[in-house]
mmCIF file of C-alpha atoms in Angstrom:
data_model
loop_
_atom_site.group_PDB
_atom_site.id
_atom_site.type_symbol
_atom_site.label_atom_id
_atom_site.label_comp_id
_atom_site.label_asym_id
_atom_site.label_seq_id
_atom_site.Cartn_x
_atom_site.Cartn_y
_atom_site.Cartn_z
ATOM 1 C CA MET A 1 -0.049 0.038 0.054
ATOM 2 C CA PRO A 2 1.451 3.337 -0.945
ATOM 3 C CA ARG A 3 2.551 5.991 1.828
ATOM 4 C CA ALA A 4 0.378 9.076 1.888
ATOM 5 C CA SER A 5 1.919 12.042 0.273
ATOM 6 C CA ALA A 6 3.352 15.034 2.417
ATOM 7 C CA ALA A 7 0.209 16.897 1.487
ATOM 8 C CA ASP A 8 -2.043 14.076 2.545
ATOM 9 C CA ALA A 9 -0.338 13.745 5.996
ATOM 10 C CA ALA A 10 -0.497 17.370 6.621
ATOM 11 C CA GLU A 11 -4.187 17.572 5.660
ATOM 12 C CA THR A 12 -4.659 14.434 8.149
ATOM 13 C CA ALA A 13 -2.851 16.263 11.166
ATOM 14 C CA ARG A 14 -4.802 19.651 10.178
ATOM 15 C CA ARG A 15 -8.100 17.516 10.318
ATOM 16 C CA ILE A 16 -7.109 15.974 13.630
ATOM 17 C CA LEU A 17 -6.067 19.235 15.107
ATOM 18 C CA GLU A 18 -9.352 21.010 14.179
ATOM 19 C CA THR A 19 -11.514 18.004 15.423
ATOM 20 C CA ALA A 20 -9.523 17.911 18.641
ATOM 21 C CA THR A 21 -10.121 21.495 19.055
ATOM 22 C CA THR A 22 -13.843 21.165 18.845
ATOM 23 C CA HIS A 23 -13.755 18.008 21.159
ATOM 24 C CA PHE A 24 -11.585 19.559 23.813
ATOM 25 C CA ALA A 25 -13.708 22.633 23.684
ATOM 26 C CA ALA A 26 -17.002 20.780 24.069
ATOM 27 C CA HIS A 27 -15.925 18.121 26.653
ATOM 28 C CA GLY A 28 -12.766 19.330 28.464
ATOM 29 C CA TYR A 29 -9.530 17.798 28.540
ATOM 30 C CA ALA A 30 -10.110 15.314 31.176
ATOM 31 C CA THR A 31 -13.046 13.688 29.487
ATOM 32 C CA ALA A 32 -11.990 14.053 26.063
ATOM 33 C CA SER A 33 -11.180 10.632 24.323
ATOM 34 C CA VAL A 34 -8.495 10.269 21.585
ATOM 35 C CA ASP A 35 -10.585 7.244 20.331
ATOM 36 C CA GLU A 36 -13.648 9.621 19.891
ATOM 37 C CA ILE A 37 -11.386 12.438 18.305
ATOM 38 C CA ALA A 38 -10.212 9.691 15.965
ATOM 39 C CA ARG A 39 -13.515 8.716 14.918
ATOM 40 C CA LEU A 40 -14.698 12.177 14.401
ATOM 41 C CA ALA A 41 -11.540 12.991 12.169
ATOM 42 C CA GLY A 42 -12.375 10.055 10.197
ATOM 43 C CA VAL A 43 -8.907 8.206 11.066
ATOM 44 C CA THR A 44 -7.734 5.552 13.262
ATOM 45 C CA ARG A 45 -6.413 6.079 16.841
ATOM 46 C CA GLY A 46 -2.876 5.070 15.351
ATOM 47 C CA ALA A 47 -3.092 8.023 12.969
ATOM 48 C CA VAL A 48 -3.792 10.480 15.862
ATOM 49 C CA TYR A 49 -0.791 8.977 17.867
ATOM 50 C CA HIS A 50 1.510 9.057 14.776
ATOM 51 C CA HIS A 51 0.835 12.864 14.196
ATOM 52 C CA TYR A 52 0.656 14.022 17.808
ATOM 53 C CA THR A 53 2.402 11.045 20.032
ATOM 54 C CA SER A 54 -0.009 11.517 23.106
ATOM 55 C CA LYS A 55 -3.268 13.079 24.426
ATOM 56 C CA PRO A 56 -1.170 15.792 26.250
ATOM 57 C CA LEU A 57 0.872 16.807 23.062
ATOM 58 C CA LEU A 58 -2.200 16.915 20.958
ATOM 59 C CA PHE A 59 -3.641 19.394 23.573
ATOM 60 C CA ARG A 60 -0.586 21.520 23.828
ATOM 61 C CA ASP A 61 -0.634 21.882 19.953
ATOM 62 C CA VAL A 62 -4.497 22.664 20.153
ATOM 63 C CA ALA A 63 -3.536 25.331 22.712
ATOM 64 C CA ALA A 64 -0.657 26.676 20.681
ATOM 65 C CA ALA A 65 -3.039 26.876 17.664
ATOM 66 C CA GLN A 66 -5.532 28.716 19.828
ATOM 67 C CA GLN A 67 -3.016 31.016 21.257
ATOM 68 C CA GLN A 68 -1.904 31.938 17.548
ATOM 69 C CA SER A 69 -5.507 32.538 16.673
ATOM 70 C CA VAL A 70 -5.751 35.181 19.540
ATOM 71 C CA ALA A 71 -2.602 36.826 18.390
ATOM 72 C CA ASP A 72 -3.895 36.997 14.938
ATOM 73 C CA ALA A 73 -7.258 38.401 16.289
ATOM 74 C CA ILE A 74 -5.032 41.229 17.768
ATOM 75 C CA ARG A 75 -3.025 41.931 14.799
ATOM 76 C CA ASP A 76 -5.959 41.972 12.698
ATOM 77 C CA ALA A 77 -7.883 44.509 14.972
ATOM 78 C CA THR A 78 -4.645 46.670 15.078
ATOM 79 C CA GLU A 79 -3.668 46.655 11.453
ATOM 80 C CA ASP A 80 -5.074 49.968 10.722
ATOM 81 C CA SER A 81 -4.961 51.405 14.195
ATOM 82 C CA ALA A 82 -2.912 54.667 14.970
ATOM 83 C CA PRO A 83 -0.158 53.733 17.306
ATOM 84 C CA ASP A 84 -1.754 55.597 20.071
ATOM 85 C CA ALA A 85 -5.033 53.535 19.610
ATOM 86 C CA ALA A 86 -3.208 50.121 19.002
ATOM 87 C CA LEU A 87 -2.776 49.170 22.466
ATOM 88 C CA ARG A 88 -6.557 49.703 23.211
ATOM 89 C CA ASP A 89 -7.755 48.099 20.087
ATOM 90 C CA GLY A 90 -5.480 45.057 20.561
ATOM 91 C CA SER A 91 -6.602 44.706 24.206
ATOM 92 C CA HIS A 92 -10.221 44.710 23.561
ATOM 93 C CA ALA A 93 -9.782 42.335 20.745
ATOM 94 C CA PHE A 94 -7.742 40.062 22.880
ATOM 95 C CA LEU A 95 -10.534 40.023 25.519
ATOM 96 C CA ASP A 96 -13.221 38.971 22.764
ATOM 97 C CA ALA A 97 -11.010 36.288 21.041
ATOM 98 C CA ILE A 98 -9.859 34.675 24.125
ATOM 99 C CA THR A 99 -13.477 34.470 25.603
ATOM 100 C CA ARG A 100 -15.208 33.024 22.589
ATOM 101 C CA GLY A 101 -15.365 29.878 20.898
ATOM 102 C CA ALA A 102 -12.692 26.917 21.687
ATOM 103 C CA ALA A 103 -10.243 29.363 23.037
ATOM 104 C CA SER A 104 -12.236 30.005 26.283
ATOM 105 C CA ARG A 105 -12.231 26.444 27.367
ATOM 106 C CA VAL A 106 -8.805 25.327 25.954
ATOM 107 C CA LEU A 107 -6.674 28.392 26.966
ATOM 108 C CA LEU A 108 -8.676 29.550 30.075
ATOM 109 C CA VAL A 109 -10.053 26.473 31.604
ATOM 110 C CA ASP A 110 -7.909 23.479 30.768
ATOM 111 C CA GLY A 111 -4.680 25.139 29.382
ATOM 112 C CA PRO A 112 -3.113 26.106 32.869
ATOM 113 C CA ALA A 113 -3.950 22.744 34.636
ATOM 114 C CA VAL A 114 -3.060 20.608 31.566
ATOM 115 C CA LEU A 115 -0.040 22.347 30.411
ATOM 116 C CA GLY A 116 1.359 23.529 33.630
ATOM 117 C CA GLY A 117 1.903 27.272 34.397
ATOM 118 C CA GLU A 118 5.266 27.651 32.730
ATOM 119 C CA GLN A 119 4.365 25.901 29.553
ATOM 120 C CA TRP A 120 1.068 27.946 29.331
ATOM 121 C CA ARG A 121 2.650 31.092 29.938
ATOM 122 C CA ARG A 122 5.308 30.283 27.243
ATOM 123 C CA LEU A 123 2.412 29.891 24.856
ATOM 124 C CA ASP A 124 1.049 33.237 25.771
ATOM 125 C CA ALA A 125 4.491 34.811 25.678
ATOM 126 C CA ASP A 126 4.895 33.612 22.108
ATOM 127 C CA GLY A 127 1.514 35.026 20.853
ATOM 128 C CA PRO A 128 -0.859 37.608 22.689
ATOM 129 C CA GLU A 129 1.877 38.796 24.881
ATOM 130 C CA GLN A 130 4.218 39.835 22.079
ATOM 131 C CA GLU A 131 1.411 41.790 20.696
ATOM 132 C CA LEU A 132 0.789 43.421 24.044
ATOM 133 C CA ARG A 133 4.538 44.361 24.407
ATOM 134 C CA THR A 134 4.450 45.967 20.960
ATOM 135 C CA GLY A 135 1.402 47.973 21.829
ATOM 136 C CA LEU A 136 2.922 49.280 24.851
ATOM 137 C CA ARG A 137 6.151 50.380 23.092
ATOM 138 C CA GLU A 138 3.969 51.966 20.367
ATOM 139 C CA ALA A 139 1.868 53.758 22.889
ATOM 140 C CA GLY A 140 5.149 55.476 24.093
ATOM 141 C CA VAL A 141 5.764 53.424 27.477
ATOM 142 C CA SER A 142 9.293 53.795 28.509
ATOM 143 C CA ARG A 143 11.502 50.850 27.812
ATOM 144 C CA ALA A 144 11.957 50.237 31.579
ATOM 145 C CA LEU A 145 8.393 49.807 32.214
ATOM 146 C CA VAL A 146 7.269 47.619 29.062
ATOM 147 C CA ASP A 147 8.329 44.245 30.831
ATOM 148 C CA PRO A 148 6.523 44.927 34.009
ATOM 149 C CA LEU A 149 3.554 46.658 32.605
ATOM 150 C CA THR A 150 3.278 43.685 30.012
ATOM 151 C CA ALA A 151 3.230 41.366 33.055
ATOM 152 C CA ALA A 152 0.719 43.447 34.885
ATOM 153 C CA LEU A 153 -1.745 43.961 32.056
ATOM 154 C CA SER A 154 -1.366 40.448 30.786
ATOM 155 C CA GLY A 155 -2.283 39.209 34.061
ATOM 156 C CA ALA A 156 -5.161 41.795 34.664
ATOM 157 C CA MET A 157 -6.562 40.922 31.167
ATOM 158 C CA ASN A 158 -6.257 37.128 31.779
ATOM 159 C CA GLU A 159 -8.094 37.580 35.125
ATOM 160 C CA LEU A 160 -10.746 39.637 33.398
ATOM 161 C CA ALA A 161 -11.155 37.041 30.549
ATOM 162 C CA LEU A 162 -11.784 34.378 33.142
ATOM 163 C CA TRP A 163 -14.498 36.416 34.918
ATOM 164 C CA LEU A 164 -15.954 37.028 31.488
ATOM 165 C CA ALA A 165 -15.637 33.316 30.516
ATOM 166 C CA ALA A 166 -17.902 32.545 33.651
ATOM 167 C CA HIS A 167 -20.499 34.731 32.124
ATOM 168 C CA PRO A 168 -20.576 33.598 28.386
ATOM 169 C CA ASP A 169 -23.901 34.786 27.223
ATOM 170 C CA ASP A 170 -24.183 37.728 29.345
ATOM 171 C CA ALA A 171 -24.101 40.817 26.985
ATOM 172 C CA ASP A 172 -24.113 43.087 30.133
ATOM 173 C CA ALA A 173 -21.020 41.364 31.507
ATOM 174 C CA ARG A 174 -19.135 41.559 28.173
ATOM 175 C CA SER A 175 -19.988 45.293 28.163
ATOM 176 C CA GLU A 176 -18.849 45.788 31.704
ATOM 177 C CA ALA A 177 -15.641 43.730 31.033
ATOM 178 C CA HIS A 178 -14.895 46.139 28.269
ATOM 179 C CA VAL A 179 -15.450 49.193 30.357
ATOM 180 C CA ALA A 180 -13.316 47.761 33.068
ATOM 181 C CA LEU A 181 -10.620 46.963 30.649
ATOM 182 C CA GLU A 182 -10.671 50.701 29.474
ATOM 183 C CA ARG A 183 -10.245 51.792 32.929
ATOM 184 C CA ILE A 184 -7.149 49.766 33.323
ATOM 185 C CA LEU A 185 -5.624 50.986 30.304
ATOM 186 C CA ASP A 186 -6.529 54.505 31.275
ATOM 187 C CA ALA A 187 -4.127 54.124 34.288
ATOM 188 C CA VAL A 188 -1.342 52.796 32.114
ATOM 189 C CA VAL A 189 -1.556 55.175 29.104
ATOM 190 C CA PRO A 190 -3.879 58.017 29.765
ATOM 191 C CA PRO A 191 -6.134 58.962 26.834
ATOM 192 C CA SER A 192 -4.861 62.103 24.820
#
């Protein structure tokens, strides 16, 4: 039997990752089943393990893809922003992106527990945190304060996202979260 082409293998890996994302978001890591992910993706369990080695590594790749998706949402929101508005636009985009869809369950609920704090922070540092750091620099924050303010704002926004994730369908809560975020940003970079 001929081996799959590289394109076929990449498509299989993509399909497994997409299916796993949906499955982890719906069922949580603890009750997610590799057998069910394989069945839903139309592949064998062996194919899942061939591409991702283990359930924890599959979850890590799902979380990394979700972090990248959040970072992409930030970049999209700030693409046409003036430098003094990019921090605010990106911060609000972060809050919406991380609290909707699979990102909420994968990144906020299961991510820290499954990946551990250090690996979870590393994924954040490689994605959304880089965008935050850029936003702070572009907003004119002094070089000496960029790192501590990145840590402080990232922590505050993650906590705000956790609060908002606990109120998923509450439009008032979403509005209040954005007002709270705006007040936090006013303290860091007062509006001009």
